[in-house]
Coordinates of C-alpha atoms and ligand atoms in Angstrom, one line a residue:
M37 CA -6.8 -7.6 4.6
I38 CA -5.3 -4.2 4.3
L39 CA -3.4 -4.3 1.2
G40 CA -6.0 -5.3 -1.3
L41 CA -9.5 -5.3 0.0
F42 CA -11.7 -6.7 -2.6
G43 CA -12.0 -6.8 -6.3
A44 CA -15.1 -6.5 -8.3
F45 CA -18.8 -7.2 -8.9
V46 CA -21.4 -7.8 -11.6
A47 CA -24.8 -6.3 -12.1
S48 CA -26.3 -9.6 -11.8
G49 CA -29.4 -11.6 -12.9
L50 CA -31.5 -10.1 -10.1
L51 CA -31.3 -6.6 -11.5
A52 CA -31.9 -7.7 -15.1
A53 CA -34.9 -9.7 -14.1
R54 CA -36.5 -6.8 -12.4
R55 CA -36.0 -4.5 -15.4
N56 CA -37.6 -7.1 -17.7
D57 CA -40.7 -7.4 -15.4
K58 CA -41.3 -3.7 -15.7
V59 CA -41.1 -3.7 -19.5
M60 CA -43.6 -6.5 -19.7
M61 CA -46.1 -4.7 -17.5
T62 CA -46.1 -1.4 -19.4
D63 CA -46.0 -3.0 -22.9
N64 CA -48.7 -5.6 -22.6
R65 CA -51.5 -4.0 -20.8
N66 CA -53.9 -1.7 -22.7
S67 CA -56.9 -1.3 -20.5
N68 CA -57.4 1.9 -18.4
T69 CA -57.1 -0.2 -15.2
A70 CA -53.8 -1.4 -16.3
K71 CA -52.7 2.1 -17.1
A72 CA -53.7 3.4 -13.7
T73 CA -51.9 0.5 -12.0
A74 CA -48.8 1.2 -14.0
L75 CA -49.0 4.9 -13.0
T76 CA -49.3 4.1 -9.3
Q77 CA -46.4 1.8 -9.5
M78 CA -44.3 4.4 -11.3
K79 CA -45.1 6.9 -8.6
S80 CA -44.4 4.5 -5.8
S81 CA -41.1 3.6 -7.5
V82 CA -39.8 7.2 -7.2
P83 CA -37.4 6.5 -4.3
T84 CA -37.4 8.7 -1.2
P85 CA -34.4 9.5 1.0
E86 CA -35.9 7.0 3.5
D87 CA -35.7 4.3 0.7
A88 CA -32.1 5.3 0.1
R89 CA -31.2 4.8 3.8
E90 CA -32.9 1.5 3.9
F91 CA -31.1 0.5 0.7
V92 CA -27.6 1.3 2.0
E93 CA -28.2 -0.3 5.3
G94 CA -29.3 -3.5 3.6
A95 CA -26.3 -3.3 1.2
E96 CA -23.9 -2.9 4.1
R97 CA -25.3 -6.0 5.9
R98 CA -25.1 -8.0 2.7
L99 CA -21.5 -6.8 1.8
L100 CA -20.2 -7.4 5.4
T101 CA -21.2 -11.0 5.3
L102 CA -19.5 -11.5 1.9
W103 CA -16.4 -9.5 3.0
V104 CA -15.9 -11.7 6.0
A105 CA -16.2 -14.8 3.9
A106 CA -13.7 -13.5 1.4
Q107 CA -11.3 -12.5 4.1
R108 CA -11.3 -16.0 5.5
A109 CA -10.8 -17.6 2.1
S110 CA -8.1 -15.2 1.3
W111 CA -6.3 -15.7 4.6
V112 CA -6.2 -19.5 4.0
Q113 CA -5.0 -19.1 0.4
E114 CA -2.2 -16.7 1.3
T115 CA -1.0 -18.8 4.2
F116 CA -1.3 -22.1 2.3
I117 CA -1.1 -21.7 -1.4
T118 CA -2.6 -24.7 -3.2
P119 CA -4.9 -25.1 -6.3
D120 CA -7.8 -25.7 -4.0
T121 CA -7.3 -22.6 -1.7
E122 CA -6.7 -20.5 -4.8
E123 CA -10.1 -21.7 -6.3
M124 CA -11.9 -21.1 -3.0
A125 CA -10.4 -17.6 -2.7
A126 CA -11.4 -16.8 -6.2
E127 CA -15.0 -17.9 -5.6
A128 CA -15.4 -15.8 -2.5
D129 CA -13.8 -12.8 -4.3
Q130 CA -16.2 -13.3 -7.2
A131 CA -19.2 -13.3 -4.8
V132 CA -18.1 -9.9 -3.4
K133 CA -17.5 -8.5 -6.8
A134 CA -20.9 -9.7 -8.1
A135 CA -22.8 -8.3 -5.2
T136 CA -20.9 -5.0 -5.3
A137 CA -21.7 -4.6 -9.0
E138 CA -25.3 -5.3 -8.4
L139 CA -25.5 -2.9 -5.5
A140 CA -23.6 -0.2 -7.3
G141 CA -26.1 -0.5 -10.2
Q142 CA -29.0 -0.2 -7.8
A143 CA -27.4 2.7 -6.0
R144 CA -27.8 4.8 -9.1
R145 CA -31.6 4.9 -8.5
Y146 CA -30.9 7.4 -5.8
E147 CA -28.8 9.8 -7.9
G148 CA -30.2 13.4 -7.9
L149 CA -32.1 12.9 -4.6
Q150 CA -31.5 15.3 -1.7
L151 CA -29.9 12.9 0.8
P152 CA -28.4 13.1 4.2
E153 CA -24.6 13.3 3.9
D154 CA -23.9 9.9 5.4
V155 CA -26.3 8.1 3.0
A156 CA -24.9 9.9 0.0
R157 CA -21.4 9.1 1.0
K158 CA -22.2 5.4 1.4
L159 CA -23.9 5.2 -1.9
K160 CA -20.7 6.6 -3.5
L161 CA -18.5 4.2 -1.5
I162 CA -20.3 1.1 -2.7
S163 CA -18.8 1.1 -6.1
L164 CA -15.4 2.1 -4.7
S165 CA -15.3 -0.7 -2.2
V166 CA -13.6 -3.0 -4.7
D167 CA -10.2 -2.4 -6.3
I168 CA -10.8 -4.5 -9.4
P169 CA -14.4 -4.3 -10.6
A170 CA -15.7 -7.2 -12.6
P171 CA -18.0 -7.0 -15.7
R172 CA -21.6 -8.0 -15.5
D173 CA -21.2 -11.2 -17.4
T174 CA -20.8 -14.1 -15.0
A175 CA -18.3 -16.0 -17.1
E176 CA -16.1 -12.9 -17.4
S177 CA -16.3 -12.1 -13.7
T178 CA -15.4 -15.6 -12.8
E179 CA -12.4 -15.5 -15.2
L180 CA -11.3 -12.2 -13.7
S181 CA -11.4 -13.6 -10.1
Q182 CA -9.4 -16.6 -11.2
I183 CA -6.8 -14.5 -13.0
N184 CA -6.4 -12.4 -9.9
A185 CA -6.0 -15.3 -7.5
S186 CA -3.6 -17.0 -9.9
L187 CA -1.4 -13.9 -10.3
Q188 CA -1.2 -13.7 -6.5
S189 CA -0.2 -17.4 -6.3
V190 CA 2.5 -17.1 -9.0
Y191 CA 4.0 -14.3 -7.0
G192 CA 3.7 -16.1 -3.7
K193 CA 5.3 -19.3 -5.1
G194 CA 8.0 -17.4 -7.1
R195 CA 11.6 -18.5 -6.7
W196 CA 14.8 -18.6 -8.6
C197 CA 16.6 -21.8 -9.3
P198 CA 20.0 -20.9 -10.8
D199 CA 20.8 -24.6 -11.6
G200 CA 17.3 -25.5 -13.0
P201 CA 14.2 -26.7 -11.1
Q202 CA 15.9 -29.8 -9.8
G203 CA 18.8 -27.7 -8.2
K204 CA 18.8 -25.5 -5.2
C205 CA 16.2 -22.7 -5.4
L206 CA 16.2 -19.3 -3.8
S207 CA 13.0 -17.8 -2.3
L208 CA 12.2 -14.1 -2.3
S209 CA 13.4 -13.9 1.3
D210 CA 16.7 -15.5 0.3
L211 CA 17.0 -13.1 -2.7
D212 CA 16.1 -10.1 -0.5
H213 CA 19.0 -11.1 1.8
L214 CA 21.4 -11.4 -1.1
M215 CA 20.4 -8.0 -2.6
A216 CA 20.9 -6.4 0.8
T217 CA 24.3 -7.8 1.6
S218 CA 26.2 -8.8 -1.5
R219 CA 28.6 -6.2 -2.9
D220 CA 29.4 -8.2 -6.0
P221 CA 27.8 -6.6 -9.1
K222 CA 27.7 -9.8 -11.1
E223 CA 26.0 -11.7 -8.3
L224 CA 23.6 -8.9 -7.7
E225 CA 22.7 -8.8 -11.4
S226 CA 22.0 -12.5 -11.5
A227 CA 19.8 -12.4 -8.5
W228 CA 17.9 -9.4 -9.9
E229 CA 17.4 -11.2 -13.2
G230 CA 16.5 -14.4 -11.5
W231 CA 13.7 -12.9 -9.5
H232 CA 12.4 -10.9 -12.5
A233 CA 12.1 -14.2 -14.4
I234 CA 9.0 -15.1 -12.4
A235 CA 7.0 -12.4 -14.1
P236 CA 6.9 -13.1 -17.9
S237 CA 4.4 -15.9 -17.3
M238 CA 2.0 -13.3 -15.8
R239 CA 2.1 -11.0 -18.8
K240 CA -0.8 -12.4 -20.9
R241 CA -3.0 -12.9 -17.9
Y242 CA -2.3 -9.4 -16.7
A243 CA -3.3 -7.9 -20.1
R244 CA -6.6 -9.9 -20.0
M245 CA -7.2 -8.7 -16.4
V246 CA -6.9 -5.1 -17.6
E247 CA -9.4 -5.7 -20.3
L248 CA -11.9 -7.4 -18.0
A249 CA -11.5 -5.0 -15.1
N250 CA -11.9 -2.0 -17.4
K251 CA -15.1 -3.4 -18.7
G252 CA -16.3 -3.7 -15.1
A253 CA -15.3 -0.1 -14.4
R254 CA -17.1 1.2 -17.5
E255 CA -20.2 -0.6 -16.5
T256 CA -20.1 1.2 -13.1
G257 CA -19.7 4.6 -14.8
F258 CA -16.0 5.1 -14.6
A259 CA -13.8 5.8 -17.7
D260 CA -11.4 3.0 -16.7
V261 CA -10.0 1.3 -13.6
G262 CA -7.3 4.1 -13.1
A263 CA -10.0 6.8 -13.2
M264 CA -11.9 4.7 -10.6
W265 CA -8.9 4.5 -8.3
R266 CA -8.4 8.3 -8.6
S267 CA -12.0 8.9 -7.7
N268 CA -11.5 7.6 -4.2
Y269 CA -10.1 10.9 -2.7
D270 CA -13.1 13.2 -2.2
M271 CA -12.0 15.2 -5.2
A272 CA -12.3 15.0 -9.0
P273 CA -10.0 12.3 -10.4
D274 CA -7.9 14.8 -12.4
A275 CA -7.5 17.0 -9.4
F276 CA -6.1 14.0 -7.5
G277 CA -3.5 13.4 -10.2
A278 CA -2.5 17.1 -10.0
E279 CA -2.3 16.9 -6.2
L280 CA 0.2 14.0 -6.4
D281 CA 2.3 16.0 -8.9
R282 CA 2.2 19.0 -6.6
L283 CA 3.5 16.9 -3.7
W284 CA 6.2 15.3 -5.8
Q285 CA 7.4 18.7 -6.9
Q286 CA 7.7 19.7 -3.3
V287 CA 9.9 16.8 -2.4
R288 CA 11.8 16.2 -5.7
P289 CA 14.8 18.5 -4.8
L290 CA 15.4 16.4 -1.6
Y291 CA 15.3 13.2 -3.6
V292 CA 17.6 14.5 -6.3
S293 CA 20.2 15.6 -3.7
L294 CA 20.1 12.1 -2.1
H295 CA 20.3 10.4 -5.5
A296 CA 23.3 12.4 -6.6
Y297 CA 25.2 11.7 -3.4
V298 CA 24.5 8.0 -3.6
R299 CA 25.5 7.8 -7.2
W300 CA 28.9 9.4 -6.9
N301 CA 29.6 7.3 -3.8
L302 CA 28.6 4.1 -5.6
E303 CA 30.9 5.2 -8.5
K304 CA 33.7 5.4 -6.0
K305 CA 32.9 2.0 -4.7
Y306 CA 32.2 0.1 -8.0
G307 CA 34.1 2.2 -10.6
A308 CA 32.8 4.2 -13.5
G309 CA 32.4 1.1 -15.6
V310 CA 29.5 0.0 -13.3
V311 CA 28.0 3.3 -12.0
S312 CA 28.7 6.7 -13.5
E313 CA 27.6 10.2 -12.8
D314 CA 26.6 10.5 -16.5
R315 CA 24.0 7.8 -16.3
P316 CA 21.0 6.7 -14.1
I317 CA 22.0 4.3 -11.3
P318 CA 21.7 0.6 -12.2
A319 CA 18.8 -0.9 -10.3
H320 CA 20.7 -3.9 -8.8
L321 CA 23.1 -1.8 -6.7
L322 CA 20.8 -0.1 -4.3
G323 CA 20.4 -2.9 -1.7
N324 CA 16.8 -3.8 -2.6
M325 CA 15.1 -5.9 -5.4
W326 CA 13.0 -3.0 -6.5
S327 CA 15.4 -0.1 -5.6
Q328 CA 12.6 1.3 -3.4
D329 CA 14.4 1.3 -0.1
W330 CA 18.2 1.9 -0.1
A331 CA 18.9 1.6 3.6
N332 CA 20.9 -1.6 3.1
I333 CA 23.7 0.3 1.3
Y334 CA 24.2 2.6 4.2
P335 CA 27.6 1.1 5.0
L336 CA 28.7 1.9 1.5
I337 CA 27.9 5.6 1.7
A338 CA 28.0 6.3 5.4
P339 CA 29.2 9.9 6.2
A340 CA 32.5 10.0 8.0
N341 CA 32.3 11.1 11.7
A342 CA 28.6 10.6 11.9
D343 CA 28.3 7.0 13.2
P344 CA 24.8 6.7 14.7
G345 CA 26.5 4.5 17.3
Y346 CA 24.1 1.5 17.1
D347 CA 22.6 -0.9 14.7
L348 CA 19.1 -2.2 15.6
T349 CA 19.6 -5.5 13.8
E350 CA 22.7 -6.2 16.0
I351 CA 20.7 -5.3 19.1
L352 CA 17.9 -7.6 18.2
K353 CA 20.3 -10.4 17.5
A354 CA 22.5 -9.8 20.6
R355 CA 19.4 -9.8 22.8
Q356 CA 17.9 -12.8 21.0
I357 CA 14.6 -11.0 20.6
E358 CA 12.4 -13.5 18.7
P359 CA 9.8 -12.4 16.1
V360 CA 6.9 -12.6 18.5
G361 CA 9.0 -10.5 21.0
M362 CA 9.5 -7.9 18.3
V363 CA 5.7 -7.7 17.8
H364 CA 5.3 -7.2 21.5
Y365 CA 7.5 -4.1 21.4
G366 CA 5.2 -2.7 18.7
E367 CA 2.1 -3.5 20.7
R368 CA 3.6 -1.9 23.8
F369 CA 4.3 1.4 21.9
F370 CA 0.6 1.7 20.9
M371 CA -0.4 0.8 24.5
S372 CA 1.8 3.5 25.8
L373 CA -0.3 6.0 23.8
G374 CA -3.5 4.7 25.5
F375 CA -4.6 2.0 23.1
A376 CA -5.9 -1.3 24.5
A377 CA -3.8 -4.4 24.2
L378 CA -4.4 -6.6 21.1
P379 CA -6.8 -9.5 21.6
Q380 CA -5.6 -12.9 22.6
T381 CA -6.8 -14.2 19.2
F382 CA -4.2 -11.9 17.5
W383 CA -1.4 -13.9 19.1
E384 CA -3.0 -17.2 18.3
R385 CA -4.1 -16.6 14.7
S386 CA -1.4 -14.4 13.2
M387 CA 1.4 -15.8 11.0
F388 CA 4.6 -14.3 12.3
T389 CA 7.2 -16.5 10.6
K390 CA 7.6 -18.3 7.4
P391 CA 6.3 -21.8 7.6
R392 CA 8.9 -24.4 6.5
D393 CA 6.4 -26.8 4.9
R394 CA 4.3 -24.8 2.5
D395 CA 4.1 -21.9 0.1
V396 CA 2.7 -18.7 1.6
V397 CA 2.6 -15.0 0.5
C398 CA 5.3 -13.6 2.7
H399 CA 4.6 -10.0 1.7
A400 CA 3.5 -8.4 5.0
S401 CA -0.1 -7.5 5.5
A402 CA -2.6 -6.7 8.3
W403 CA -6.1 -8.2 8.6
D404 CA -9.4 -7.6 10.3
I405 CA -11.1 -10.8 9.4
D406 CA -14.5 -10.2 11.0
Y407 CA -14.3 -6.4 10.8
V408 CA -14.6 -6.2 14.5
E409 CA -11.9 -7.9 16.6
D410 CA -10.3 -10.8 14.7
L411 CA -7.2 -8.8 14.0
R412 CA -4.1 -10.5 12.6
I413 CA -0.8 -9.9 10.8
K414 CA 0.8 -12.1 8.3
M415 CA 4.6 -11.7 8.0
C416 CA 7.8 -13.7 7.6
I417 CA 9.6 -11.8 10.4
E418 CA 13.3 -12.0 10.6
Q419 CA 15.5 -10.6 13.4
K420 CA 16.3 -7.3 11.6
S421 CA 15.7 -3.6 11.8
D422 CA 13.5 -3.3 8.7
D423 CA 11.2 -6.0 10.0
F424 CA 11.0 -4.1 13.3
T425 CA 9.8 -1.1 11.4
T426 CA 7.4 -3.2 9.2
I427 CA 5.8 -4.6 12.4
H428 CA 4.9 -1.1 13.5
H429 CA 3.6 -0.5 10.0
E430 CA 1.3 -3.5 10.2
L431 CA 0.1 -2.8 13.7
G432 CA -0.8 0.7 12.6
H433 CA -3.3 -1.0 10.3
N434 CA -4.7 -3.2 13.1
F435 CA -5.1 -0.3 15.6
Y436 CA -6.8 1.8 12.9
Q437 CA -9.1 -1.1 12.1
R438 CA -10.1 -1.5 15.8
A439 CA -10.6 2.2 16.3
Y440 CA -13.2 2.4 13.5
D441 CA -14.9 -0.9 14.3
T442 CA -18.1 0.7 15.6
Q443 CA -18.6 2.7 12.4
P444 CA -21.2 1.4 9.9
P445 CA -19.5 -1.2 7.6
L446 CA -19.0 1.1 4.6
F447 CA -17.1 3.5 6.8
R448 CA -14.8 0.9 8.3
N449 CA -11.9 2.1 6.4
S450 CA -9.3 4.9 6.6
A451 CA -10.0 8.5 5.7
N452 CA -8.2 7.8 2.4
D453 CA -6.0 4.9 1.7
G454 CA -2.8 6.9 2.3
F455 CA -3.9 7.4 6.0
H456 CA -4.1 3.6 6.5
E457 CA -0.6 3.2 5.3
A458 CA 0.7 6.2 7.3
I459 CA -0.3 5.3 10.9
G460 CA 2.2 2.6 11.7
D461 CA 5.0 4.5 9.9
T462 CA 4.2 7.6 12.0
I463 CA 4.7 5.5 15.1
A464 CA 7.9 4.0 13.7
L465 CA 9.3 7.6 13.3
S466 CA 9.1 7.7 17.1
V467 CA 11.5 4.8 17.3
T468 CA 14.4 7.1 18.1
P469 CA 17.6 6.4 20.0
E470 CA 15.9 8.2 23.0
Y471 CA 13.0 5.8 22.8
L472 CA 15.3 2.7 22.5
K473 CA 17.1 3.9 25.6
Q474 CA 13.9 4.4 27.4
I475 CA 12.8 0.8 26.7
G476 CA 16.2 -0.6 27.6
L477 CA 17.4 -1.6 24.2
L478 CA 20.1 1.0 24.0
E479 CA 22.6 2.2 26.6
N480 CA 23.8 5.5 25.2
V481 CA 22.0 8.0 23.1
P482 CA 24.2 9.1 20.3
P483 CA 25.2 12.8 20.4
A484 CA 23.8 15.5 18.0
S485 CA 27.0 15.0 15.9
S486 CA 25.5 11.7 14.8
D487 CA 22.4 13.3 13.4
I488 CA 23.6 13.2 9.8
G489 CA 24.2 9.5 10.0
L490 CA 20.8 8.9 11.6
L491 CA 19.0 11.1 9.1
M492 CA 20.9 9.5 6.2
K493 CA 19.9 6.0 7.3
R494 CA 16.3 7.0 7.5
A495 CA 16.4 9.0 4.2
L496 CA 17.8 6.0 2.4
D497 CA 14.6 4.2 3.3
K498 CA 12.0 7.0 3.2
V499 CA 13.2 9.6 0.8
A500 CA 14.5 7.1 -1.7
F501 CA 11.0 5.5 -1.7
L502 CA 9.2 8.7 -2.8
P503 CA 9.5 8.4 -6.7
F504 CA 8.9 4.7 -6.5
G505 CA 5.7 5.3 -4.5
L506 CA 4.5 7.6 -7.3
L507 CA 5.5 5.8 -10.5
I508 CA 3.8 2.4 -9.9
D509 CA 0.4 3.9 -10.4
K510 CA 1.6 6.3 -13.0
W511 CA 2.3 3.2 -15.0
R512 CA -0.9 1.5 -14.1
W513 CA -3.1 4.5 -14.8
E514 CA -1.6 4.6 -18.4
V515 CA -2.1 0.8 -18.7
F516 CA -5.7 1.0 -17.7
S517 CA -6.4 4.1 -19.8
G518 CA -4.9 2.3 -22.9
K519 CA -2.2 4.8 -23.3
V520 CA 0.3 2.0 -22.6
T521 CA -0.6 -1.2 -24.5
P522 CA 0.8 -4.7 -23.8
E523 CA 3.3 -4.3 -26.6
N524 CA 4.9 -1.4 -24.5
Y525 CA 4.4 -2.6 -21.0
N526 CA 8.1 -3.0 -20.2
K527 CA 9.3 0.0 -22.2
A528 CA 6.9 2.3 -20.5
W529 CA 7.8 0.9 -17.1
W530 CA 11.5 1.6 -17.5
E531 CA 10.8 5.1 -18.9
L532 CA 9.0 5.9 -15.7
R533 CA 11.7 4.3 -13.6
E534 CA 14.3 6.5 -15.3
K535 CA 12.2 9.7 -15.3
Y536 CA 11.1 9.6 -11.6
Q537 CA 13.8 7.4 -9.9
G538 CA 16.8 8.1 -12.1
I539 CA 17.6 4.4 -12.3
A540 CA 18.1 1.9 -15.2
P541 CA 17.9 -1.9 -15.5
P542 CA 21.1 -3.8 -14.9
S543 CA 20.9 -5.4 -18.4
A544 CA 18.9 -4.9 -21.6
R545 CA 15.2 -5.7 -21.2
S546 CA 12.6 -6.4 -23.8
E547 CA 8.9 -7.0 -24.2
E548 CA 9.5 -10.6 -23.4
D549 CA 9.9 -9.4 -19.9
F550 CA 7.2 -8.1 -17.6
D551 CA 9.2 -6.3 -14.9
P552 CA 6.3 -4.6 -13.2
G553 CA 4.9 -8.1 -12.3
A554 CA 7.9 -8.8 -10.2
K555 CA 6.5 -6.3 -7.7
Y556 CA 3.9 -7.7 -5.3
H557 CA 1.4 -4.9 -5.6
V558 CA 1.2 -5.2 -9.4
A559 CA 0.8 -9.0 -9.3
A560 CA -1.8 -8.6 -6.5
N561 CA -3.5 -5.6 -7.9
V562 CA -3.1 -3.4 -4.8
P563 CA -3.2 0.4 -5.7
Y564 CA 0.1 2.0 -4.8
A565 CA -0.4 5.8 -4.7
R566 CA -1.4 5.2 -1.1
Y567 CA 2.2 4.6 -0.1
F568 CA 3.4 7.8 -1.7
L569 CA 0.7 9.7 0.2
A570 CA 1.7 7.9 3.4
A571 CA 5.3 8.8 2.9
I572 CA 4.3 12.5 3.0
L573 CA 1.5 12.2 5.5
Q574 CA 3.4 10.3 8.2
Y575 CA 5.7 13.4 8.7
Q576 CA 2.7 15.7 8.9
F577 CA 1.1 13.5 11.6
H578 CA 4.5 13.1 13.4
R579 CA 5.0 16.9 13.4
A580 CA 1.5 17.5 14.7
L581 CA 1.7 14.8 17.4
C582 CA 5.1 16.0 18.5
R583 CA 3.6 19.5 18.9
E584 CA 0.7 18.1 20.8
S585 CA 3.1 16.4 23.2
G586 CA 4.8 19.7 23.9
Y587 CA 8.1 18.7 22.2
K588 CA 10.3 21.5 21.0
G589 CA 13.5 20.0 19.6
P590 CA 14.4 18.8 16.0
L591 CA 11.6 16.6 14.5
H592 CA 13.9 13.6 13.9
R593 CA 14.7 13.3 17.6
C594 CA 11.0 13.4 18.8
S595 CA 9.3 10.4 20.1
I596 CA 5.7 10.4 21.2
Y597 CA 6.2 7.2 23.3
N598 CA 4.1 7.3 26.5
N599 CA 2.3 10.4 25.5
K600 CA -1.4 9.9 26.2
G601 CA -2.3 13.4 24.8
A602 CA -0.8 12.5 21.4
G603 CA -2.5 9.1 21.6
A604 CA -5.9 10.6 22.2
R605 CA -5.5 13.1 19.3
L606 CA -4.5 10.3 17.0
N607 CA -7.4 8.1 18.1
K608 CA -9.8 10.9 17.4
M609 CA -8.9 10.7 13.8
L610 CA -8.7 6.9 13.6
A611 CA -12.2 6.5 15.1
M612 CA -13.7 8.6 12.3
G613 CA -12.9 5.8 9.8
E614 CA -14.0 6.9 6.4
S615 CA -17.2 8.6 7.7
R616 CA -16.1 12.1 6.7
P617 CA -14.0 13.5 3.7
W618 CA -10.3 13.0 4.5
P619 CA -9.5 16.8 4.9
E620 CA -11.6 16.7 8.1
A621 CA -9.8 13.7 9.4
L622 CA -6.4 15.3 8.6
E623 CA -7.6 18.4 10.5
A624 CA -8.5 16.4 13.5
V625 CA -4.8 15.5 14.0
T626 CA -2.9 18.3 12.4
G627 CA -5.3 21.3 12.3
E628 CA -4.4 21.4 8.6
K629 CA -6.8 20.6 5.7
Q630 CA -4.2 20.0 3.0
M631 CA -1.6 17.2 2.5
D632 CA 1.6 19.1 2.7
A633 CA 5.3 18.0 2.3
T634 CA 6.8 20.8 4.4
A635 CA 6.9 18.4 7.4
I636 CA 9.1 15.9 5.6
L637 CA 11.3 18.7 4.3
E638 CA 11.7 20.1 7.8
Y639 CA 12.6 16.7 9.2
Y640 CA 15.4 16.2 6.7
A641 CA 16.5 19.8 6.4
P642 CA 19.9 19.3 8.2
L643 CA 20.6 16.4 5.8
K644 CA 19.6 18.3 2.7
A645 CA 22.0 21.1 3.6
W646 CA 24.8 18.6 4.2
L647 CA 24.1 16.7 1.0
D648 CA 24.2 19.9 -1.1
E649 CA 27.5 20.8 0.4
Q650 CA 28.9 17.3 -0.4
N651 CA 27.5 17.3 -3.9
K652 CA 29.4 20.4 -4.9
G653 CA 31.4 19.6 -8.0
H654 CA 29.3 16.5 -8.7
K655 CA 26.6 16.0 -11.3
V656 CA 23.1 16.4 -9.8
D657 CA 20.0 15.1 -11.5
W658 CA 20.1 12.8 -14.6
Ligands
X8Z1036 O1 3.3 -3.2 1.1 C1 3.7 -2.6 2.0 C2 3.4 -3.0 3.5 C3 2.1 -3.7 3.6 S1 0.7 -2.6 3.3 C4 4.4 -4.0 4.0 N1 4.6 -1.5 1.8 C5 4.9 -1.1 0.5 C6 5.9 -2.1 -0.2 O2 6.4 -3.0 0.5 O3 6.1 -2.0 -1.4 C7 5.1 -0.6 2.9 C8 6.0 0.3 2.1 C9 5.6 0.2 0.7
ZN1037 ZN1 0.4 -1.3 4.8

């Protein structure tokens, strides 16, 4: 699936046994014949580039089989959470982790050899192919896989039962709806706290997971799991950290302007006793459980005289477009760019809506079960605008997966993980009023005077997300490095939330709580810097594809719908998979070799100027 991929490994018995054999041979034989034999064996054991190629190809065959088995087990667990499916998913995950560890250990034999680029790249990618590496010890690696599967289940089964477990309970979907629509601060605060109460039970297990995974990372040659995650970007881990900070500095002024405008408008709405220009914004008032997407409070802060003139949620409802119909709109967009239709099995095997009779992980994801054509999405789609966008996001993963399906298994991935997250979002940026009119969902395209409204709506989703996208892994990197210990998990979390997002918890929190665990990607161990990168990259891709299509107007009104030239350019990059360093993939679409936030700044430039005008006389920053 494209959220997690797999966890860890273990340099297993096989490798240990071989090492022991060698020791016995050299130690116990004293005759000249024995010495000569040992010498020949040592010579023949110096590996050649050909050996390395044979090794990686064998490793790929072995991993592919295990990956497919783990995907199947994981699909069943996430669409039917029971103790049995959890156990089966954990077992399949452990098999992947064990094999990866063993192969990563063996790959070190080829270090220092002059190798063809593709072979060297694959050797490096073996150890990076799991997100959570397991230690060599089988008992520990089993424990780690069980912890991971159980954290995922706790999250999937999470609900809030205000009147106790016998009373009526609210699922995350119910709570999402409440957070999006309620304007009662007390009710919002209770819902926020109710959901966050699922996480304290994860705390101990999370701390143990950190210990075990770090052990695995060290055994593979990384300082800790955070350093391992940062090593996956074709640059030194520290350089990657600096790159994120550089991009954040580029976009921070835009975020700060939006934050200030939202804060004083919320103060107007709720009063200074609830929100004040002197303090960070309370996290429960932003229309989203994690304050990561603020689009739901648009009506509270909508600019006067800039009504975008339509509301996609209303259109979907009025036209009775069902979940599967919404997915078809997404598919047709990709087809308009020249991509082939999704396979029949996609429609038969995907989970589009929340089943009524069982626990599932509703958090949206895209899957490529057999790494060739068994593409699926898993979502609990509702008739609303954000789900329309998320469908495009997920299909972006699926079309990427299919574009690279003829690459060797270790290259069947995106150029870097930010690319995978950015493709569907790039397409969703082309869901403009002009596009909606073209496909018959909208009668009149709103005039240019509506631009501030349109941009504001989008910025509340995309610009508001930026610091959140950054801080999740800032927190995890410090947790994995040991800078933040379990005694400080929550404190460190809220320090980062304040520092980057300028938000505060609705009520006092303590180390009894485990607020990071109330976010899916922490419970499920999915690295998160990818979403920050995607939030920047999607505008870079959008700008390049719009140029390719010959478009000349403002970026936020450009749609590449129906443009085969743009589609071909995009496909060129997708088909490369992870076979080349990501700057080359970026260049294939944009002609640029650096990730660069000037495209997102250009996109929102009219809004930024407008916000700065409105914010005059108000406090900016926190
Ligand atoms: O997890 C997702 C996707 C699946 S890869 C729905 N996203 C992040 C989130 O929900 O936190 C997309 C935006 C950020
Ligand atoms: Zn995604």
